[in-house]
Short mmCIF file of C-alpha atoms in Angstrom, two decimals:
data_model
loop_
_atom_site.label_atom_id
_atom_site.label_comp_id
_atom_site.label_asym_id
_atom_site.label_seq_id
_atom_site.Cartn_x
_atom_site.Cartn_y
_atom_site.Cartn_z
CA UNK Q 1 0.00 0.00 0.00
CA UNK Q 2 2.82 2.36 0.88
CA UNK Q 3 4.11 1.74 -2.62
CA UNK Q 4 0.75 2.73 -4.08
CA UNK Q 5 0.40 5.89 -2.06
CA UNK Q 6 3.62 7.28 -3.42
CA UNK Q 7 2.24 7.21 -6.92
CA UNK Q 8 0.60 10.55 -7.41
CA UNK Q 9 -1.12 11.49 -10.62
CA UNK Q 10 0.56 13.66 -13.17
CA UNK Q 11 -0.89 17.07 -13.77
CA UNK Q 12 -1.74 16.27 -17.37
CA UNK Q 13 -3.57 13.18 -16.27
CA UNK Q 14 -5.59 15.18 -13.78
CA UNK Q 15 -6.46 17.71 -16.46
CA UNK Q 16 -7.69 14.97 -18.78
CA UNK Q 17 -9.94 13.54 -16.10
CA UNK Q 18 -11.31 16.88 -14.94
CA UNK Q 19 -12.03 17.95 -18.53
CA UNK Q 20 -14.69 15.24 -18.69
CA UNK Q 21 -16.87 17.14 -16.27
CA UNK Q 22 -18.71 20.45 -16.66
CA UNK Q 23 -16.68 23.53 -15.92
CA UNK Q 24 -18.20 24.36 -12.53
CA UNK Q 25 -16.68 21.23 -10.97
CA UNK Q 26 -13.17 21.70 -12.33
CA UNK Q 27 -11.58 23.59 -9.47
CA UNK Q 28 -12.84 21.41 -6.68
CA UNK Q 29 -12.09 18.15 -8.46
CA UNK Q 30 -8.58 19.22 -9.36
CA UNK Q 31 -7.75 19.93 -5.74
CA UNK Q 32 -9.33 16.67 -4.61
CA UNK Q 33 -7.36 14.69 -7.18
CA UNK Q 34 -4.15 16.40 -6.21
CA UNK Q 35 -4.53 15.92 -2.48
CA UNK Q 36 -6.11 12.51 -2.16
CA UNK Q 37 -5.43 9.04 -3.42
CA UNK Q 38 -8.58 8.85 -5.49
CA UNK Q 39 -9.59 5.50 -6.91
CA UNK Q 40 -12.97 6.33 -8.38
CA UNK Q 41 -15.11 9.32 -9.17
CA UNK Q 42 -18.75 8.33 -9.31
CA UNK Q 43 -21.43 10.35 -11.04
CA UNK Q 44 -25.07 9.49 -10.53
CA UNK Q 45 -28.13 11.42 -11.70
CA UNK Q 46 -29.48 13.89 -9.14
CA UNK Q 47 -26.82 12.95 -6.61
CA UNK Q 48 -23.71 14.69 -5.42
CA UNK Q 49 -20.44 13.63 -6.97
CA UNK Q 50 -18.87 10.82 -4.97
CA UNK Q 51 -15.14 10.44 -4.60
CA UNK Q 52 -13.93 6.98 -3.60
CA UNK Q 53 -10.58 6.65 -1.87
CA UNK Q 54 -8.97 3.44 -0.69
CA UNK Q 55 -11.39 2.18 1.92
CA UNK Q 56 -13.50 5.31 2.29
CA UNK Q 57 -15.55 7.73 0.26
CA UNK Q 58 -17.09 11.17 0.46
CA UNK Q 59 -19.48 13.36 -1.51
CA UNK Q 60 -18.45 16.72 -2.90
CA UNK Q 61 -20.50 19.35 -1.13
CA UNK Q 62 -22.80 21.64 -3.12
CA UNK Q 63 -22.72 19.51 -6.22
CA UNK Q 64 -25.71 18.03 -7.98
CA UNK Q 65 -25.07 15.97 -11.05
CA UNK Q 66 -28.04 16.52 -13.36
CA UNK Q 67 -29.06 15.24 -16.77
CA UNK Q 68 -27.47 18.12 -18.64
CA UNK Q 69 -24.20 17.31 -16.87
CA UNK Q 70 -24.56 13.68 -17.89
CA UNK Q 71 -25.00 14.71 -21.51
CA UNK Q 72 -21.93 16.90 -21.22
CA UNK Q 73 -19.84 14.05 -19.81
CA UNK Q 74 -21.05 11.67 -22.50
CA UNK Q 75 -20.20 14.20 -25.22
CA UNK Q 76 -16.73 14.67 -23.81
CA UNK Q 77 -16.22 10.92 -23.53
CA UNK Q 78 -17.41 10.14 -27.03
CA UNK Q 79 -15.92 13.28 -28.56
CA UNK Q 80 -19.47 14.12 -29.66
CA UNK Q 81 -19.57 10.96 -31.75
CA UNK Q 82 -21.66 8.16 -30.33
CA UNK Q 83 -21.31 6.18 -33.55
CA UNK Q 84 -17.59 5.87 -33.03
CA UNK Q 85 -18.00 4.24 -29.63
CA UNK Q 86 -20.87 1.82 -30.20
CA UNK Q 87 -18.82 -1.23 -29.35
CA UNK Q 88 -17.48 0.37 -26.17
CA UNK Q 89 -20.96 1.45 -25.11
CA UNK Q 90 -22.19 -2.08 -25.61
CA UNK Q 91 -19.50 -3.38 -23.29
CA UNK Q 92 -20.25 -0.67 -20.80
CA UNK Q 93 -16.90 1.08 -20.57
CA UNK Q 94 -14.53 3.36 -22.42
CA UNK Q 95 -10.79 3.77 -22.08
CA UNK Q 96 -9.37 7.26 -21.78
CA UNK Q 97 -6.00 8.61 -22.70
CA UNK Q 98 -3.84 7.76 -19.70
CA UNK Q 99 -5.39 4.34 -19.24
CA UNK Q 100 -8.23 5.44 -16.99
CA UNK Q 101 -11.50 3.72 -17.59
CA UNK Q 102 -15.01 5.03 -17.43
CA UNK Q 103 -17.79 2.58 -16.69
CA UNK Q 104 -21.24 3.64 -17.80
CA UNK Q 105 -24.81 2.68 -17.02
CA UNK Q 106 -28.15 3.81 -18.30
CA UNK Q 107 -30.93 2.12 -20.16
CA UNK Q 108 -29.89 -0.98 -22.05
CA UNK Q 109 -31.37 -1.53 -25.49
CA UNK Q 110 -31.89 -5.26 -25.86
CA UNK Q 111 -32.62 -6.99 -29.11
CA UNK Q 112 -33.20 -10.74 -29.23
CA UNK Q 113 -31.73 -11.12 -25.78
CA UNK Q 114 -28.47 -9.38 -26.67
CA UNK Q 115 -27.51 -5.95 -25.39
CA UNK Q 116 -27.33 -3.78 -28.46
CA UNK Q 117 -26.33 -0.53 -26.88
CA UNK Q 118 -26.95 1.63 -23.84
CA UNK Q 119 -29.01 4.77 -24.15
CA UNK Q 120 -29.88 7.56 -21.73
CA UNK Q 121 -26.52 7.17 -20.11
CA UNK Q 122 -26.64 8.92 -16.76
CA UNK Q 123 -24.31 7.03 -14.46
CA UNK Q 124 -20.55 7.09 -14.76
CA UNK Q 125 -17.73 5.54 -12.82
CA UNK Q 126 -14.38 7.10 -13.59
CA UNK Q 127 -11.78 4.60 -12.44
CA UNK Q 128 -8.39 6.14 -11.99
CA UNK Q 129 -5.59 3.83 -12.94
CA UNK Q 130 -2.06 3.91 -11.64
CA UNK Q 131 0.60 1.53 -12.80
CA UNK Q 132 2.19 -0.39 -9.96
CA UNK Q 133 5.75 -1.53 -10.26
CA UNK Q 134 7.29 -4.84 -9.31
CA UNK Q 135 4.18 -6.34 -7.75
CA UNK Q 136 4.89 -9.63 -9.46
CA UNK Q 137 8.47 -9.98 -8.22
CA UNK Q 138 7.59 -12.24 -5.24
CA UNK Q 139 6.09 -14.79 -7.62
CA UNK Q 140 8.76 -14.80 -10.28
CA UNK Q 141 10.59 -17.82 -8.92
CA UNK Q 142 7.47 -19.88 -9.33
CA UNK Q 143 6.52 -18.56 -12.71
CA UNK Q 144 9.99 -18.70 -14.25
CA UNK Q 145 12.31 -21.68 -14.19
CA UNK Q 146 14.71 -21.36 -17.07
CA UNK Q 147 11.66 -20.47 -19.13
CA UNK Q 148 8.26 -18.98 -18.51
CA UNK Q 149 5.73 -21.60 -17.48
CA UNK Q 150 2.23 -21.64 -18.83
CA UNK Q 151 0.31 -20.60 -15.74
CA UNK Q 152 -2.98 -19.26 -14.48
CA UNK Q 153 -3.32 -16.35 -12.11
CA UNK Q 154 -6.55 -16.86 -10.25
CA UNK Q 155 -8.38 -14.86 -7.64
CA UNK Q 156 -11.55 -12.95 -6.83
CA UNK Q 157 -12.23 -9.53 -8.40
CA UNK Q 158 -10.00 -6.73 -7.09
CA UNK Q 159 -7.32 -9.18 -6.00
CA UNK Q 160 -4.81 -7.70 -8.42
CA UNK Q 161 -4.77 -10.26 -11.22
CA UNK Q 162 -4.62 -7.76 -14.02
CA UNK Q 163 -2.07 -5.60 -12.23
CA UNK Q 164 0.20 -8.62 -11.86
CA UNK Q 165 -0.27 -9.59 -15.50
CA UNK Q 166 0.64 -6.06 -16.59
CA UNK Q 167 3.73 -6.03 -14.40
CA UNK Q 168 4.72 -9.48 -15.65
CA UNK Q 169 4.44 -8.28 -19.22
CA UNK Q 170 6.91 -5.54 -18.41
CA UNK Q 171 9.34 -7.83 -16.60
CA UNK Q 172 9.16 -10.45 -19.37
CA UNK Q 173 9.79 -8.05 -22.17
CA UNK Q 174 12.43 -5.94 -20.42
CA UNK Q 175 14.07 -8.86 -18.63
CA UNK Q 176 14.92 -8.98 -14.94
CA UNK Q 177 18.62 -9.15 -14.27
CA UNK Q 178 18.45 -9.89 -10.55
CA UNK Q 179 16.92 -13.27 -11.27
CA UNK Q 180 18.73 -13.79 -14.57
CA UNK Q 181 15.55 -13.56 -16.59
CA UNK Q 182 16.39 -12.58 -20.17
CA UNK Q 183 14.12 -10.26 -22.16
CA UNK Q 184 11.68 -11.96 -24.49
CA UNK Q 185 9.06 -11.13 -27.06
CA UNK Q 186 5.69 -10.72 -25.41
CA UNK Q 187 2.28 -10.47 -27.02
CA UNK Q 188 -0.88 -9.40 -25.22
CA UNK Q 189 -4.42 -10.16 -26.32
CA UNK Q 190 -6.27 -7.41 -24.53
CA UNK Q 191 -9.92 -8.21 -25.12
CA UNK Q 192 -11.23 -5.92 -22.42
CA UNK Q 193 -8.53 -3.36 -22.96
CA UNK Q 194 -7.56 -3.68 -19.33
CA UNK Q 195 -3.95 -4.87 -19.36
CA UNK Q 196 -2.46 -2.24 -21.64
CA UNK Q 197 -5.48 0.10 -21.71
CA UNK Q 198 -4.87 1.07 -25.31
CA UNK Q 199 -6.24 4.36 -26.58
CA UNK Q 200 -6.54 4.48 -30.35
CA UNK Q 201 -4.15 1.55 -30.65
CA UNK Q 202 -1.41 2.89 -28.39
CA UNK Q 203 -0.91 1.23 -24.98
CA UNK Q 204 -1.41 3.75 -22.20
CA UNK Q 205 0.34 1.64 -19.61
CA UNK Q 206 3.98 0.72 -19.81
CA UNK Q 207 3.90 -2.93 -20.81
CA UNK Q 208 7.55 -3.28 -21.74
CA UNK Q 209 9.86 -2.68 -24.64
CA UNK Q 210 9.26 -5.90 -26.52
CA UNK Q 211 5.54 -6.16 -26.10
CA UNK Q 212 2.96 -6.21 -28.88
CA UNK Q 213 -0.65 -5.55 -28.01
CA UNK Q 214 -3.70 -6.74 -29.92
CA UNK Q 215 -6.44 -4.60 -28.49
CA UNK Q 216 -10.10 -5.59 -28.08
CA UNK Q 217 -9.68 -8.86 -29.89
CA UNK Q 218 -11.52 -12.00 -28.78
CA UNK Q 219 -9.01 -14.10 -26.88
CA UNK Q 220 -9.07 -17.43 -28.69
CA UNK Q 221 -8.84 -15.87 -32.12
CA UNK Q 222 -6.37 -13.24 -30.96
CA UNK Q 223 -3.90 -15.78 -29.60
CA UNK Q 224 -3.79 -17.59 -32.93
CA UNK Q 225 -3.43 -14.34 -34.82
CA UNK Q 226 -0.53 -13.23 -32.66
CA UNK Q 227 1.30 -16.54 -32.95
CA UNK Q 228 1.16 -16.21 -36.71
CA UNK Q 229 1.87 -12.51 -36.95
CA UNK Q 230 4.14 -11.61 -34.04
CA UNK Q 231 6.06 -14.84 -33.25
CA UNK Q 232 5.95 -14.21 -29.49
CA UNK Q 233 7.78 -16.20 -26.81
CA UNK Q 234 5.04 -15.50 -24.30
CA UNK Q 235 1.38 -14.62 -24.71
CA UNK Q 236 -0.60 -12.86 -22.02
CA UNK Q 237 -4.38 -12.95 -21.86
CA UNK Q 238 -6.93 -11.73 -19.36
CA UNK Q 239 -9.90 -13.59 -17.89
CA UNK Q 240 -10.00 -16.89 -19.70
CA UNK Q 241 -12.92 -19.16 -19.04
CA UNK Q 242 -14.56 -20.56 -22.12
CA UNK Q 243 -13.64 -23.86 -23.66
CA UNK Q 244 -12.48 -22.13 -26.81
CA UNK Q 245 -10.01 -20.11 -24.71
CA UNK Q 246 -8.57 -23.24 -23.11
CA UNK Q 247 -8.25 -24.92 -26.48
CA UNK Q 248 -6.44 -21.91 -27.90
CA UNK Q 249 -4.05 -21.93 -24.93
CA UNK Q 250 -3.38 -25.63 -25.47
CA UNK Q 251 -2.67 -24.96 -29.10
CA UNK Q 252 -0.35 -22.09 -28.26
CA UNK Q 253 1.48 -24.21 -25.72
CA UNK Q 254 1.96 -26.98 -28.25
CA UNK Q 255 3.45 -24.40 -30.60
CA UNK Q 256 6.05 -23.70 -27.92
CA UNK Q 257 4.62 -20.43 -26.71
CA UNK Q 258 4.13 -19.95 -22.99
CA UNK Q 259 0.77 -18.50 -22.01
CA UNK Q 260 0.05 -16.51 -18.87
CA UNK Q 261 -3.57 -15.87 -18.19
CA UNK Q 262 -5.85 -14.79 -15.41
CA UNK Q 263 -9.17 -16.23 -14.34
CA UNK Q 264 -11.89 -15.27 -11.91
CA UNK Q 265 -11.94 -17.85 -9.15
CA UNK Q 266 -12.28 -17.88 -5.42
CA UNK Q 267 -10.46 -21.12 -4.82
CA UNK Q 268 -8.78 -24.07 -6.41
CA UNK Q 269 -12.05 -26.03 -6.32
CA UNK Q 270 -13.61 -23.26 -8.27
CA UNK Q 271 -11.05 -23.59 -11.02
CA UNK Q 272 -11.45 -27.33 -11.03
CA UNK Q 273 -15.21 -27.14 -11.25
CA UNK Q 274 -14.93 -24.96 -14.32
CA UNK Q 275 -12.59 -27.42 -15.99
CA UNK Q 276 -9.80 -24.91 -16.31
CA UNK Q 277 -7.05 -26.70 -14.43
CA UNK Q 278 -8.03 -30.14 -15.58
CA UNK Q 279 -6.26 -29.17 -18.75
CA UNK Q 280 -2.73 -30.61 -18.70
CA UNK Q 281 -1.32 -27.55 -20.36
CA UNK Q 282 -1.03 -25.48 -17.23
CA UNK Q 283 2.13 -25.94 -15.26
CA UNK Q 284 1.33 -23.74 -12.34
CA UNK Q 285 -1.30 -21.68 -10.62
CA UNK Q 286 -0.83 -18.43 -8.78
CA UNK Q 287 -3.70 -18.11 -6.37
CA UNK Q 288 -4.45 -14.64 -5.02
CA UNK Q 289 -6.78 -13.72 -2.18
CA UNK Q 290 -8.74 -10.52 -1.77
CA UNK Q 291 -5.96 -9.03 0.37
CA UNK Q 292 -3.81 -9.13 -2.75
CA UNK Q 293 -1.58 -11.86 -1.30
CA UNK Q 294 -0.79 -14.92 -3.33
CA UNK Q 295 0.95 -18.27 -3.39
CA UNK Q 296 2.19 -20.30 -6.29
CA UNK Q 297 1.27 -23.94 -6.80
CA UNK Q 298 3.23 -26.18 -9.14
CA UNK Q 299 0.77 -28.34 -10.87
CA UNK Q 300 2.80 -31.27 -11.98
CA UNK Q 301 4.79 -31.59 -8.78
CA UNK Q 302 2.41 -30.30 -6.17
CA UNK Q 303 -0.77 -32.19 -5.60
CA UNK Q 304 -3.86 -30.21 -6.35
CA UNK B 1 -19.43 62.04 -71.01
CA UNK B 2 -22.67 60.42 -71.93
CA UNK B 3 -20.86 57.63 -73.75
CA UNK B 4 -18.66 56.87 -70.81
CA UNK B 5 -21.75 56.52 -68.62
CA UNK B 6 -23.35 54.25 -71.18
CA UNK B 7 -20.30 52.01 -71.34
CA UNK B 8 -20.12 51.76 -67.56
CA UNK B 9 -23.81 50.83 -67.46
CA UNK B 10 -23.34 48.21 -70.15
CA UNK B 11 -20.33 46.67 -68.45
CA UNK B 12 -22.08 46.72 -65.09
CA UNK B 13 -25.23 45.02 -66.35
CA UNK B 14 -23.19 42.43 -68.21
CA UNK B 15 -21.24 41.72 -65.07
CA UNK B 16 -24.45 41.25 -63.12
CA UNK B 17 -25.67 38.82 -65.77
CA UNK B 18 -22.44 36.87 -65.59
CA UNK B 19 -22.55 36.80 -61.80
CA UNK B 20 -26.07 35.43 -61.95
CA UNK B 21 -24.94 32.75 -64.37
CA UNK B 22 -21.96 31.95 -62.16
CA UNK B 23 -24.20 31.50 -59.16
CA UNK B 24 -26.38 29.11 -61.14
CA UNK B 25 -23.43 26.93 -62.07
CA UNK B 26 -21.79 27.30 -58.64
CA UNK B 27 -24.93 26.09 -56.93
CA UNK B 28 -25.00 22.74 -58.67
CA UNK B 29 -21.26 22.41 -58.30
CA UNK B 30 -21.39 23.08 -54.57
CA UNK B 31 -24.25 20.68 -54.03
CA UNK B 32 -22.25 18.03 -55.83
CA UNK B 33 -19.29 18.73 -53.64
CA UNK B 34 -21.46 18.56 -50.57
CA UNK B 35 -22.80 15.16 -51.61
CA UNK B 36 -19.26 13.90 -52.06
CA UNK B 37 -18.36 15.29 -48.64
CA UNK B 38 -21.31 13.51 -47.04
CA UNK B 39 -20.31 10.26 -48.70
CA UNK B 40 -16.84 10.74 -47.27
CA UNK B 41 -18.56 11.37 -43.95
CA UNK B 42 -20.45 8.13 -44.26
CA UNK B 43 -17.30 6.15 -44.95
CA UNK B 44 -15.58 7.68 -41.93
CA UNK B 45 -18.56 6.86 -39.73
CA UNK B 46 -19.17 3.34 -40.99
CA UNK B 47 -15.68 2.02 -41.53
CA UNK B 48 -13.36 4.44 -39.79
CA UNK B 49 -15.38 4.97 -36.58
CA UNK B 50 -13.76 8.40 -36.70
CA UNK B 51 -14.89 11.01 -34.17
CA UNK B 52 -16.61 14.11 -35.56
CA UNK B 53 -13.71 16.50 -35.01
CA UNK B 54 -11.40 14.40 -37.13
CA UNK B 55 -14.05 13.84 -39.77
CA UNK B 56 -14.65 17.58 -40.01
CA UNK B 57 -10.94 18.31 -40.40
CA UNK B 58 -10.44 15.61 -42.99
CA UNK B 59 -13.38 16.71 -45.07
CA UNK B 60 -12.36 20.35 -44.86
CA UNK B 61 -9.04 19.51 -46.45
CA UNK B 62 -10.60 17.62 -49.35
CA UNK B 63 -13.33 20.05 -50.43
CA UNK B 64 -12.86 23.52 -51.86
CA UNK B 65 -13.88 26.87 -50.44
CA UNK B 66 -16.42 27.93 -49.12
CA UNK B 67 -17.40 24.42 -47.99
CA UNK B 68 -13.94 23.77 -46.61
CA UNK B 69 -14.27 26.83 -44.40
CA UNK B 70 -17.61 25.56 -43.14
CA UNK B 71 -16.21 22.19 -42.08
CA UNK B 72 -13.15 23.86 -40.63
CA UNK B 73 -15.27 26.19 -38.50
CA UNK B 74 -17.34 23.24 -37.36
CA UNK B 75 -14.24 21.31 -36.31
CA UNK B 76 -12.76 24.30 -34.50
CA UNK B 77 -15.96 24.89 -32.57
CA UNK B 78 -16.14 21.27 -31.46
CA UNK B 79 -12.54 21.36 -30.38
CA UNK B 80 -13.03 24.45 -28.25
CA UNK B 81 -15.39 22.34 -26.19
CA UNK B 82 -17.96 24.95 -25.21
CA UNK B 83 -20.40 24.07 -27.99
CA UNK B 84 -22.57 21.05 -28.38
CA UNK B 85 -22.63 19.51 -31.84
CA UNK B 86 -25.90 21.07 -32.91
CA UNK B 87 -24.98 24.63 -32.02
CA UNK B 88 -21.52 24.25 -33.54
CA UNK B 89 -23.11 23.00 -36.74
CA UNK B 90 -25.73 25.74 -36.85
CA UNK B 91 -23.25 28.50 -36.18
CA UNK B 92 -20.86 27.27 -38.84
CA UNK B 93 -23.72 27.22 -41.33
CA UNK B 94 -24.87 30.70 -40.31
CA UNK B 95 -21.41 32.20 -40.74
CA UNK B 96 -20.59 30.60 -44.05
CA UNK B 97 -23.92 30.35 -45.81
CA UNK B 98 -23.80 33.71 -47.57
CA UNK B 99 -20.54 32.76 -49.21
CA UNK B 100 -22.13 29.76 -50.89
CA UNK B 101 -24.43 29.81 -53.89
CA UNK B 102 -26.81 27.32 -52.35
CA UNK B 103 -30.43 27.99 -51.52
CA UNK B 104 -32.76 27.67 -48.57
CA UNK B 105 -33.70 24.04 -49.29
CA UNK B 106 -30.13 22.82 -49.06
CA UNK B 107 -29.74 24.83 -45.89
CA UNK B 108 -32.80 23.20 -44.36
CA UNK B 109 -31.55 19.74 -45.26
CA UNK B 110 -28.19 20.48 -43.68
CA UNK B 111 -29.69 21.98 -40.54
CA UNK B 112 -31.87 18.94 -40.06
CA UNK B 113 -28.86 16.72 -40.57
CA UNK B 114 -27.03 18.66 -37.86
CA UNK B 115 -29.69 17.71 -35.34
CA UNK B 116 -28.89 14.03 -35.74
CA UNK B 117 -25.15 14.35 -35.76
CA UNK B 118 -23.23 12.29 -33.25
CA UNK B 119 -26.32 11.34 -31.28
CA UNK B 120 -26.83 7.91 -32.75
CA UNK B 121 -25.19 4.61 -33.42
CA UNK B 122 -23.49 3.90 -36.69
CA UNK B 123 -26.41 2.48 -38.62
CA UNK B 124 -28.81 5.18 -37.49
CA UNK B 125 -26.24 7.79 -38.38
CA UNK B 126 -25.87 6.22 -41.79
CA UNK B 127 -29.61 6.42 -42.37
CA UNK B 128 -29.60 10.12 -41.61
CA UNK B 129 -26.68 10.66 -43.95
CA UNK B 130 -28.53 8.78 -46.68
CA UNK B 131 -31.66 10.83 -46.09
CA UNK B 132 -29.72 14.06 -46.39
CA UNK B 133 -28.01 12.76 -49.49
CA UNK B 134 -31.38 12.00 -51.08
CA UNK B 135 -32.52 15.56 -50.40
CA UNK B 136 -29.35 17.00 -51.80
CA UNK B 137 -29.44 14.86 -54.92
CA UNK B 138 -32.96 16.00 -55.67
CA UNK B 139 -31.84 19.59 -55.24
CA UNK B 140 -28.85 18.97 -57.42
CA UNK B 141 -31.08 17.85 -60.27
CA UNK B 142 -33.14 21.00 -59.81
CA UNK B 143 -30.04 23.11 -59.73
CA UNK B 144 -28.70 21.53 -62.88
CA UNK B 145 -31.98 22.04 -64.73
CA UNK B 146 -32.01 25.66 -63.69
CA UNK B 147 -28.44 26.01 -64.79
CA UNK B 148 -29.16 24.53 -68.23
CA UNK B 149 -32.22 26.64 -68.65
CA UNK B 150 -31.01 29.99 -67.38
CA UNK B 151 -27.23 30.10 -67.50
CA UNK B 152 -26.84 31.35 -71.09
CA UNK B 153 -29.96 33.42 -70.78
CA UNK B 154 -28.58 35.13 -67.69
CA UNK B 155 -25.42 36.10 -69.50
CA UNK B 156 -27.16 37.51 -72.56
CA UNK B 157 -29.92 39.07 -70.48
CA UNK B 158 -27.37 41.13 -68.57
CA UNK B 159 -25.81 42.44 -71.74
CA UNK B 160 -29.12 43.06 -73.48
CA UNK B 161 -30.56 44.66 -70.36
CA UNK B 162 -27.63 47.04 -70.37
CA UNK B 163 -28.25 47.88 -73.99
CA UNK B 164 -31.92 48.44 -73.32
CA UNK B 165 -31.21 50.77 -70.44
CA UNK B 166 -28.84 52.80 -72.60
CA UNK B 167 -31.37 53.10 -75.41
CA UNK B 168 -34.08 54.15 -73.00
CA UNK B 169 -31.85 56.75 -71.38
CA UNK B 170 -30.39 58.16 -74.56
#
């Protein structure tokens, strides 16, 4: 945590975030962002603006977020062009320059049981992102033994899976001399745009010098595309779960490419029940808990 | 002295006739350019997913004046950030309309188009573009007919009108 608190936001980053909101909130928000470790800014119709810090939250006094404000925010987010962000609206979030993400909610338009888009968007959750350094170092000895092992990073939401994946990407592609880990070519399939948080194709987080990112691509297809196009040594994917994903990972592994992926899971049993670790491809599992602590389990040696 | 006045009158009336003819041909030319611009727009929306500001700037560099100025103004207003799309669009039209040779119907079609801009998904946006294009094409046919019918007449009418005025006055 002490490591996180040191990371303050850059001024430019603050400006970008504040510019999303109507002018009358600029001054107050800027000072809040500069003086607190803000994790989220939440905007809800006819409510005050809520600022969420680590473990606590408060409302900005004398603010009332109305419908006109919501329209303003949406226009700023979409650069006045809803048509350009249809896909993002359907998924319920947009990525900003700087890697921050804005979750949205409103009225879903459903057609044949599938969410087509969201209209009357009134609720926003601006999630401030900060890159954390070296969070994966404690687990490197498990994940790397002369080569990167195909492994799963599992844990509940908010346990730091994506943060660890992002840090691993950087360590893999830059190398880590202290443990004699040489730099390698890394490819990321970033379906939810969460690992590298690309904005118009450019990663907004530092994911390393030798890293190629395929943004917003479905995982199974993306892995195959990257193997063919980028000849990576390691592939990183987020939130695998479907059978097609597992099959693609198996295929990648048989092509000699190590795959590191994350999965939502509370426990080992959870992973087993979903058939993820029954696959022989995985060599290890890094299990995280909601306090962001983890331990590494070797699959072939350790008994599961 | 009298002859000098007569010549000035003749030249003036001829010039007016030519200007009228030029406006007739400019109108159909500008409508054509506008249709091309909207098709460009459509491509940017459908395949490029390009935000409005970029679309406006791109189009402004491909069309000629005064339309280029219109798209440029529109882009600048959006970038400044204190306009919504509709008011930026309306203002840009208001400033630049007098410089064009187009008529009220084209203006109406464009203003209506501005109301839909950026508020919809891709396919809806495409429908509005198509609708505007249909309007404009109909107007273009009108404009071309008018041009065929009146362009030469306008030129000779100016000259002949000048002559007539001179005869009457002398």
